[in-house]
Amino acid sequence: MSPLARVALVVVVLGLATALGALWRARNGRFSPVAPAVLAAAGADPAHDETTTARLTTSDIDAALGSRATFVQLSSEVCTPCRRTHAVLAAIAAERNDVSHVDLDVATHLDLVRRFDVMRTPTILLLDGRGAVVGRMSGATDRRQALDALDAGCPVIA
Amino acid sequence: MSSSSLHAAAGVAPIAPSPAAESPVRTGSAAGSPPAARAGSSAVSGSAGIDPRGPRFVAALTAVLTVVALLLGTGSAALVVLAVLAASFGLGVVRGVTGTWQSRLFRRFVRPRLAPPDELEDPRPPRFAQLVGLVISGLGVLLGLLGVGPAIPVAAALVLVASFLNAAFGLCLGCELYLLGVRLRAARANA
């Protein structure tokens, strides 16, 4: 390989890494809502199969549901953004008595990991007051993103 | 239990359990306990926490070394640089990222010029990243010694991508890969 080709290789690898990093950064904390039709089906038929309606109960998450919303955070121990996200969500839950937050270790909750096809940590499932999963986020999530998700996924009915 | 076997293999001594990871922590109105809400961050900012800019500086120096290795091509000079990288990763795995020579440079020359960090970081994630680096660069060195020349730039390029993403974007490789490993192990255990 000629010296010029080696320099070109370095430039290409760095360009690729930059593109990857930009994609990764844009994805972090972005809220993806569950399709409204799916949610409507879940509400219309309470006896609907639990796995298709994606409803979580207190026993699934070892915690009580918030009356408006619950952030179910799935974390791993080798994960710094998990700690930061934990602090953000815990603060939001502490300020509002209708929102709760639970942080679960993926290693001990593989059932949830498989059921919701969780690929990275942290992943946050947003549940409404009934425990239905209304959307999710993954990666480092800041306060603004979490509050926007709350308003989009669990609007307060006036 | 799969996570403990991972750390035994990595030679990581169990550190004080962190609420965020070892056990479920309930916060908010359900538990109604602000102290529990702060437990996660206090585990991070405890005495074991490290300056998060340290690992990123280490990653930046690692990236520079991999660029040198790539520019040297497939010969023995490139192999030596890759071996130095592998040895540095080895130090990082055994002693934690703060035990590397790059981290020593950071503490000696860089940190005195910086403001104190806003938050401290758990040392385990960067250590996991060092392990990933050791595996990739170690394989490159091994194949290079066996005469597979192209393995040297391939390994260097992979380490460059990972260390550049860590240094420039703060991407935590452990967070992205760890769960996949857990899932694979669980799938194999069930098979």
CSV table of C-alpha atoms in Angstrom, one decimal:
chain,number,residue,atom,x,y,z
A,1,MET,CA,0.0,0.0,0.0
A,2,SER,CA,1.4,3.4,-1.0
A,3,PRO,CA,1.9,6.1,1.6
A,4,LEU,CA,-0.9,8.1,-0.1
A,5,ALA,CA,-3.3,5.2,0.1
A,6,ARG,CA,-2.6,4.9,3.8
A,7,VAL,CA,-3.4,8.5,4.4
A,8,ALA,CA,-6.6,8.1,2.4
A,9,LEU,CA,-7.5,5.0,4.5
A,10,VAL,CA,-7.1,7.1,7.7
A,11,VAL,CA,-9.2,9.9,6.3
A,12,VAL,CA,-12.0,7.4,5.2
A,13,VAL,CA,-12.0,5.6,8.6
A,14,LEU,CA,-12.2,9.0,10.5
A,15,GLY,CA,-15.0,10.1,8.1
A,16,LEU,CA,-16.9,6.9,8.7
A,17,ALA,CA,-16.5,7.2,12.5
A,18,THR,CA,-17.7,10.8,12.4
A,19,ALA,CA,-20.8,9.8,10.5
A,20,LEU,CA,-21.5,7.0,12.9
A,21,GLY,CA,-21.0,9.4,15.9
A,22,ALA,CA,-23.4,12.0,14.4
A,23,LEU,CA,-26.1,9.3,13.8
A,24,TRP,CA,-25.6,7.9,17.3
A,25,ARG,CA,-25.8,11.4,18.9
A,26,ALA,CA,-29.0,12.2,17.0
A,27,ARG,CA,-30.7,9.0,18.2
A,28,ASN,CA,-29.9,9.5,21.9
A,29,GLY,CA,-33.0,10.3,23.9
A,30,ARG,CA,-35.3,10.6,20.9
A,31,PHE,CA,-38.9,9.6,21.7
A,32,SER,CA,-40.5,7.0,19.5
A,33,PRO,CA,-44.3,6.8,20.2
A,34,VAL,CA,-46.2,3.6,19.7
A,35,ALA,CA,-48.7,3.9,16.8
A,36,PRO,CA,-52.1,5.4,18.1
A,37,ALA,CA,-54.0,2.6,16.4
A,38,VAL,CA,-52.1,0.0,18.5
A,39,LEU,CA,-52.9,2.0,21.7
A,40,ALA,CA,-56.5,2.3,20.7
A,41,ALA,CA,-56.8,-1.4,20.3
A,42,ALA,CA,-55.3,-1.9,23.7
A,43,GLY,CA,-57.8,0.4,25.3
A,44,ALA,CA,-60.8,-0.9,23.5
A,45,ASP,CA,-60.3,-4.5,24.5
A,46,PRO,CA,-59.0,-4.9,28.0
A,47,ALA,CA,-58.9,-8.7,27.7
A,48,HIS,CA,-56.6,-8.4,24.7
A,49,ASP,CA,-53.5,-10.6,24.8
A,50,GLU,CA,-51.0,-9.0,27.1
A,51,THR,CA,-48.0,-9.5,24.8
A,52,THR,CA,-49.6,-7.7,21.8
A,53,THR,CA,-51.0,-4.8,23.7
A,54,ALA,CA,-47.7,-4.3,25.6
A,55,ARG,CA,-49.1,-3.6,28.9
A,56,LEU,CA,-46.9,-3.8,32.0
A,57,THR,CA,-48.1,-4.6,35.5
A,58,THR,CA,-46.7,-3.8,38.9
A,59,SER,CA,-45.3,-7.4,39.1
A,60,ASP,CA,-43.5,-7.0,35.7
A,61,ILE,CA,-41.5,-4.0,37.0
A,62,ASP,CA,-41.4,-4.7,40.7
A,63,ALA,CA,-42.9,-1.2,41.4
A,64,ALA,CA,-46.1,0.7,41.6
A,65,LEU,CA,-47.3,2.5,38.5
A,66,GLY,CA,-47.6,6.3,38.4
A,67,SER,CA,-51.1,7.5,38.0
A,68,ARG,CA,-50.1,9.6,34.9
A,69,ALA,CA,-46.9,7.9,33.7
A,70,THR,CA,-44.1,5.6,34.6
A,71,PHE,CA,-40.6,5.7,33.2
A,72,VAL,CA,-39.3,2.1,33.1
A,73,GLN,CA,-35.5,2.5,32.7
A,74,LEU,CA,-33.5,-0.6,31.7
A,75,SER,CA,-29.8,-0.1,32.6
A,76,SER,CA,-26.6,-2.1,32.7
A,77,GLU,CA,-23.8,-1.6,35.2
A,78,VAL,CA,-21.2,-0.8,32.6
A,79,CYS,CA,-23.0,2.3,31.5
A,80,THR,CA,-22.3,5.9,32.4
A,81,PRO,CA,-25.2,7.5,30.5
A,82,CYS,CA,-27.5,5.2,32.5
A,83,ARG,CA,-26.4,7.0,35.7
A,84,ARG,CA,-27.0,10.4,34.2
A,85,THR,CA,-30.4,9.4,32.8
A,86,HIS,CA,-31.3,7.9,36.1
A,87,ALA,CA,-30.7,11.2,37.8
A,88,VAL,CA,-32.8,13.1,35.2
A,89,LEU,CA,-35.8,10.7,35.5
A,90,ALA,CA,-35.6,10.4,39.3
A,91,ALA,CA,-35.7,14.2,39.6
A,92,ILE,CA,-38.8,14.4,37.3
A,93,ALA,CA,-40.5,11.7,39.3
A,94,ALA,CA,-39.6,13.3,42.6
A,95,GLU,CA,-41.2,16.6,41.5
A,96,ARG,CA,-44.5,15.1,40.3
A,97,ASN,CA,-46.6,12.9,42.4
A,98,ASP,CA,-48.4,11.3,39.3
A,99,VAL,CA,-45.1,10.2,37.6
A,100,SER,CA,-42.9,7.4,38.8
A,101,HIS,CA,-39.6,6.0,37.8
A,102,VAL,CA,-38.1,2.6,38.2
A,103,ASP,CA,-34.5,1.6,37.1
A,104,LEU,CA,-34.0,-2.1,36.4
A,105,ASP,CA,-30.8,-4.1,35.6
A,106,VAL,CA,-31.0,-5.8,32.2
A,107,ALA,CA,-29.1,-8.8,33.5
A,108,THR,CA,-31.9,-9.7,35.9
A,109,HIS,CA,-34.8,-8.6,33.6
A,110,LEU,CA,-34.0,-10.5,30.4
A,111,ASP,CA,-37.7,-11.2,30.0
A,112,LEU,CA,-38.4,-7.5,29.5
A,113,VAL,CA,-35.3,-7.1,27.3
A,114,ARG,CA,-36.6,-9.8,25.0
A,115,ARG,CA,-40.2,-8.8,25.1
A,116,PHE,CA,-39.4,-5.2,24.0
A,117,ASP,CA,-36.4,-6.1,21.9
A,118,VAL,CA,-34.1,-3.9,23.9
A,119,MET,CA,-30.7,-3.6,22.2
A,120,ARG,CA,-28.8,-0.9,24.1
A,121,THR,CA,-28.7,0.7,27.5
A,122,PRO,CA,-30.3,2.8,28.8
A,123,THR,CA,-33.6,2.1,27.2
A,124,ILE,CA,-36.6,3.8,28.7
A,125,LEU,CA,-40.2,2.6,28.2
A,126,LEU,CA,-42.8,5.2,28.9
A,127,LEU,CA,-46.0,3.7,30.4
A,128,ASP,CA,-49.3,5.5,30.8
A,129,GLY,CA,-51.4,5.3,33.9
A,130,ARG,CA,-52.8,1.9,32.9
A,131,GLY,CA,-49.3,0.5,32.3
A,132,ALA,CA,-49.6,0.5,28.5
A,133,VAL,CA,-46.3,1.2,26.8
A,134,VAL,CA,-46.9,4.4,24.8
A,135,GLY,CA,-43.4,4.9,23.6
A,136,ARG,CA,-39.7,4.5,24.2
A,137,MET,CA,-36.3,6.2,24.2
A,138,SER,CA,-32.8,4.9,24.3
A,139,GLY,CA,-29.3,6.4,25.0
A,140,ALA,CA,-28.5,9.3,27.2
A,141,THR,CA,-31.7,11.3,27.8
A,142,ASP,CA,-31.8,14.8,29.1
A,143,ARG,CA,-34.5,16.6,31.1
A,144,ARG,CA,-35.9,18.4,28.0
A,145,GLN,CA,-36.3,15.2,26.1
A,146,ALA,CA,-37.8,13.3,29.0
A,147,LEU,CA,-40.4,16.1,29.6
A,148,ASP,CA,-41.2,16.3,25.9
A,149,ALA,CA,-41.8,12.5,25.9
A,150,LEU,CA,-44.0,12.8,28.9
A,151,ASP,CA,-46.2,15.5,27.2
A,152,ALA,CA,-46.3,13.6,23.9
A,153,GLY,CA,-46.9,10.1,25.3
A,154,CYS,CA,-49.0,10.9,28.4
A,155,PRO,CA,-50.7,14.3,27.9
A,156,VAL,CA,-52.6,15.7,30.9
A,157,ILE,CA,-56.3,15.7,30.1
A,158,ALA,CA,-57.7,19.0,31.2
B,1,MET,CA,-25.4,-13.9,37.3
B,2,SER,CA,-24.2,-13.6,33.7
B,3,SER,CA,-22.8,-10.2,34.5
B,4,SER,CA,-20.7,-11.5,37.4
B,5,SER,CA,-19.1,-14.1,35.2
B,6,LEU,CA,-18.3,-11.4,32.7
B,7,HIS,CA,-16.5,-9.4,35.3
B,8,ALA,CA,-14.7,-12.4,36.7
B,9,ALA,CA,-13.3,-13.0,33.2
B,10,ALA,CA,-12.3,-9.4,32.9
B,11,GLY,CA,-10.5,-9.5,36.2
B,12,VAL,CA,-12.7,-6.8,37.6
B,13,ALA,CA,-13.1,-7.0,41.3
B,14,PRO,CA,-16.7,-6.4,42.5
B,15,ILE,CA,-17.0,-2.8,43.6
B,16,ALA,CA,-19.6,-1.5,46.0
B,17,PRO,CA,-23.0,-2.3,44.5
B,18,SER,CA,-24.4,0.6,42.5
B,19,PRO,CA,-28.2,1.1,43.0
B,20,ALA,CA,-28.7,1.8,39.3
B,21,ALA,CA,-27.3,-1.6,38.2
B,22,GLU,CA,-27.3,-4.1,41.0
B,23,SER,CA,-30.8,-3.8,42.3
B,24,PRO,CA,-34.0,-2.1,41.2
B,25,VAL,CA,-34.3,1.3,42.6
B,26,ARG,CA,-37.7,2.8,43.0
B,27,THR,CA,-38.1,6.5,42.9
B,28,GLY,CA,-40.8,9.1,42.6
B,29,SER,CA,-44.2,9.1,44.1
B,30,ALA,CA,-44.5,5.3,44.2
B,31,ALA,CA,-41.6,5.0,46.7
B,32,GLY,CA,-41.9,8.6,47.7
B,33,SER,CA,-38.3,8.8,48.7
B,34,PRO,CA,-36.0,11.6,47.3
B,35,PRO,CA,-33.0,10.0,49.0
B,36,ALA,CA,-33.4,6.9,46.9
B,37,ALA,CA,-33.7,9.2,43.9
B,38,ARG,CA,-30.3,10.6,44.6
B,39,ALA,CA,-28.8,7.3,45.4
B,40,GLY,CA,-27.8,6.6,41.8
B,41,SER,CA,-25.9,9.8,41.4
B,42,SER,CA,-24.2,9.6,44.8
B,43,ALA,CA,-22.9,6.2,43.7
B,44,VAL,CA,-21.3,7.9,40.8
B,45,SER,CA,-19.9,10.9,42.6
B,46,GLY,CA,-18.5,8.8,45.5
B,47,SER,CA,-14.8,8.5,46.2
B,48,ALA,CA,-14.5,5.8,43.6
B,49,GLY,CA,-15.6,8.2,40.8
B,50,ILE,CA,-13.1,9.4,38.2
B,51,ASP,CA,-12.9,12.6,36.1
B,52,PRO,CA,-14.9,11.7,32.9
B,53,ARG,CA,-12.5,13.7,30.8
B,54,GLY,CA,-9.7,11.3,31.7
B,55,PRO,CA,-10.9,8.3,29.7
B,56,ARG,CA,-11.7,10.6,26.8
B,57,PHE,CA,-8.1,11.9,26.8
B,58,VAL,CA,-6.8,8.4,27.0
B,59,ALA,CA,-9.0,7.5,24.0
B,60,ALA,CA,-7.7,10.5,22.1
B,61,LEU,CA,-4.1,9.4,22.6
B,62,THR,CA,-5.1,5.8,21.7
B,63,ALA,CA,-6.7,7.2,18.4
B,64,VAL,CA,-3.4,9.1,17.6
B,65,LEU,CA,-1.4,5.8,18.1
B,66,THR,CA,-3.8,3.9,15.8
B,67,VAL,CA,-3.4,6.6,13.1
B,68,VAL,CA,0.4,6.1,13.4
B,69,ALA,CA,-0.1,2.3,13.1
B,70,LEU,CA,-2.3,2.8,10.0
B,71,LEU,CA,0.3,5.1,8.4
B,72,LEU,CA,3.0,2.5,9.0
B,73,GLY,CA,1.1,-0.1,7.0
B,74,THR,CA,1.5,-3.9,7.5
B,75,GLY,CA,5.2,-4.1,8.4
B,76,SER,CA,6.9,-4.8,11.7
B,77,ALA,CA,6.9,-1.1,12.7
B,78,ALA,CA,3.1,-1.1,12.6
B,79,LEU,CA,3.1,-4.4,14.6
B,80,VAL,CA,5.2,-2.8,17.3
B,81,VAL,CA,2.8,0.2,17.6
B,82,LEU,CA,-0.2,-2.1,17.8
B,83,ALA,CA,1.6,-4.2,20.5
B,84,VAL,CA,2.2,-1.0,22.5
B,85,LEU,CA,-1.5,-0.3,22.2
B,86,ALA,CA,-2.4,-3.8,23.3
B,87,ALA,CA,-0.1,-3.5,26.3
B,88,SER,CA,-1.7,-0.1,27.2
B,89,PHE,CA,-5.1,-1.7,27.0
B,90,GLY,CA,-3.8,-4.6,29.2
B,91,LEU,CA,-2.8,-2.0,31.9
B,92,GLY,CA,-6.2,-0.5,31.6
B,93,VAL,CA,-8.0,-3.8,32.1
B,94,VAL,CA,-5.8,-4.9,35.0
B,95,ARG,CA,-5.5,-1.6,36.9
B,96,GLY,CA,-8.5,0.3,35.5
B,97,VAL,CA,-8.3,3.2,33.0
B,98,THR,CA,-6.6,5.4,35.6
B,99,GLY,CA,-3.7,2.9,35.7
B,100,THR,CA,-2.6,3.6,32.1
B,101,TRP,CA,0.3,5.8,31.1
B,102,GLN,CA,-2.1,8.0,29.1
B,103,SER,CA,-4.1,8.6,32.2
B,104,ARG,CA,-0.9,9.5,34.1
B,105,LEU,CA,-0.1,12.1,31.4
B,106,PHE,CA,-3.7,13.4,31.8
B,107,ARG,CA,-3.3,13.9,35.5
B,108,ARG,CA,0.2,15.4,35.3
B,109,PHE,CA,-0.3,17.8,32.4
B,110,VAL,CA,-4.0,18.2,31.5
B,111,ARG,CA,-6.1,18.2,34.6
B,112,PRO,CA,-4.2,20.9,36.4
B,113,ARG,CA,-5.2,23.2,33.6
B,114,LEU,CA,-8.9,22.3,33.6
B,115,ALA,CA,-11.7,23.4,35.9
B,116,PRO,CA,-13.0,20.7,38.3
B,117,PRO,CA,-15.4,18.3,36.6
B,118,ASP,CA,-19.2,18.9,36.9
B,119,GLU,CA,-19.7,15.2,37.7
B,120,LEU,CA,-17.6,12.1,38.3
B,121,GLU,CA,-17.9,8.9,36.4
B,122,ASP,CA,-18.0,5.2,37.4
B,123,PRO,CA,-14.7,3.7,36.5
B,124,ARG,CA,-16.2,0.4,35.3
B,125,PRO,CA,-17.5,1.5,31.9
B,126,PRO,CA,-14.2,2.8,30.7
B,127,ARG,CA,-12.5,-0.4,32.0
B,128,PHE,CA,-14.9,-2.4,29.9
B,129,ALA,CA,-14.0,-0.3,26.9
B,130,GLN,CA,-10.3,-1.1,27.6
B,131,LEU,CA,-11.1,-4.8,27.6
B,132,VAL,CA,-12.8,-4.4,24.2
B,133,GLY,CA,-9.7,-2.6,22.9
B,134,LEU,CA,-7.4,-5.3,24.3
B,135,VAL,CA,-9.3,-8.1,22.5
B,136,ILE,CA,-9.2,-6.3,19.2
B,137,SER,CA,-5.6,-5.1,19.3
B,138,GLY,CA,-4.5,-8.4,20.9
B,139,LEU,CA,-6.0,-10.4,18.0
B,140,GLY,CA,-4.3,-8.0,15.5
B,141,VAL,CA,-0.9,-8.5,17.2
B,142,LEU,CA,-1.4,-12.3,17.3
B,143,LEU,CA,-2.4,-12.5,13.6
B,144,GLY,CA,0.4,-10.1,12.7
B,145,LEU,CA,2.9,-12.4,14.5
B,146,LEU,CA,1.5,-15.4,12.6
B,147,GLY,CA,2.2,-13.5,9.3
B,148,VAL,CA,-1.2,-12.2,8.5
B,149,GLY,CA,-0.1,-8.7,7.7
B,150,PRO,CA,-3.4,-7.1,6.8
B,151,ALA,CA,-4.8,-8.0,10.2
B,152,ILE,CA,-2.6,-5.2,11.7
B,153,PRO,CA,-4.3,-2.3,9.8
B,154,VAL,CA,-7.7,-3.9,10.2
B,155,ALA,CA,-7.3,-4.1,14.0
B,156,ALA,CA,-5.9,-0.6,14.1
B,157,ALA,CA,-8.8,0.8,12.1
B,158,LEU,CA,-11.4,-0.9,14.4
B,159,VAL,CA,-9.6,0.5,17.5
B,160,LEU,CA,-9.4,3.9,15.8
B,161,VAL,CA,-13.2,4.0,15.2
B,162,ALA,CA,-14.0,3.0,18.7
B,163,SER,CA,-11.5,5.3,20.4
B,164,PHE,CA,-12.4,8.3,18.1
B,165,LEU,CA,-16.1,7.8,18.9
B,166,ASN,CA,-15.2,7.8,22.6
B,167,ALA,CA,-12.9,10.8,22.4
B,168,ALA,CA,-15.0,13.0,20.1
B,169,PHE,CA,-18.5,12.0,20.9
B,170,GLY,CA,-18.3,10.4,24.4
B,171,LEU,CA,-19.8,7.2,23.0
B,172,CYS,CA,-19.7,4.5,25.7
B,173,LEU,CA,-18.9,1.3,23.9
B,174,GLY,CA,-19.8,-0.8,26.9
B,175,CYS,CA,-23.4,0.5,26.9
B,176,GLU,CA,-23.8,-0.4,23.2
B,177,LEU,CA,-22.2,-3.9,23.3
B,178,TYR,CA,-22.8,-5.1,26.9
B,179,LEU,CA,-26.4,-5.9,26.5
B,180,LEU,CA,-25.8,-7.8,23.2
B,181,GLY,CA,-23.3,-10.0,25.0
B,182,VAL,CA,-25.8,-10.6,27.8
B,183,ARG,CA,-28.5,-11.6,25.3
B,184,LEU,CA,-26.2,-13.9,23.4
B,185,ARG,CA,-25.1,-15.7,26.5
B,186,ALA,CA,-28.7,-16.1,27.7
B,187,ALA,CA,-29.7,-17.4,24.3
B,188,ARG,CA,-26.9,-19.9,24.4
B,189,ALA,CA,-27.8,-21.0,27.9
B,190,ASN,CA,-31.4,-21.7,26.7
B,191,ALA,CA,-30.3,-23.6,23.6
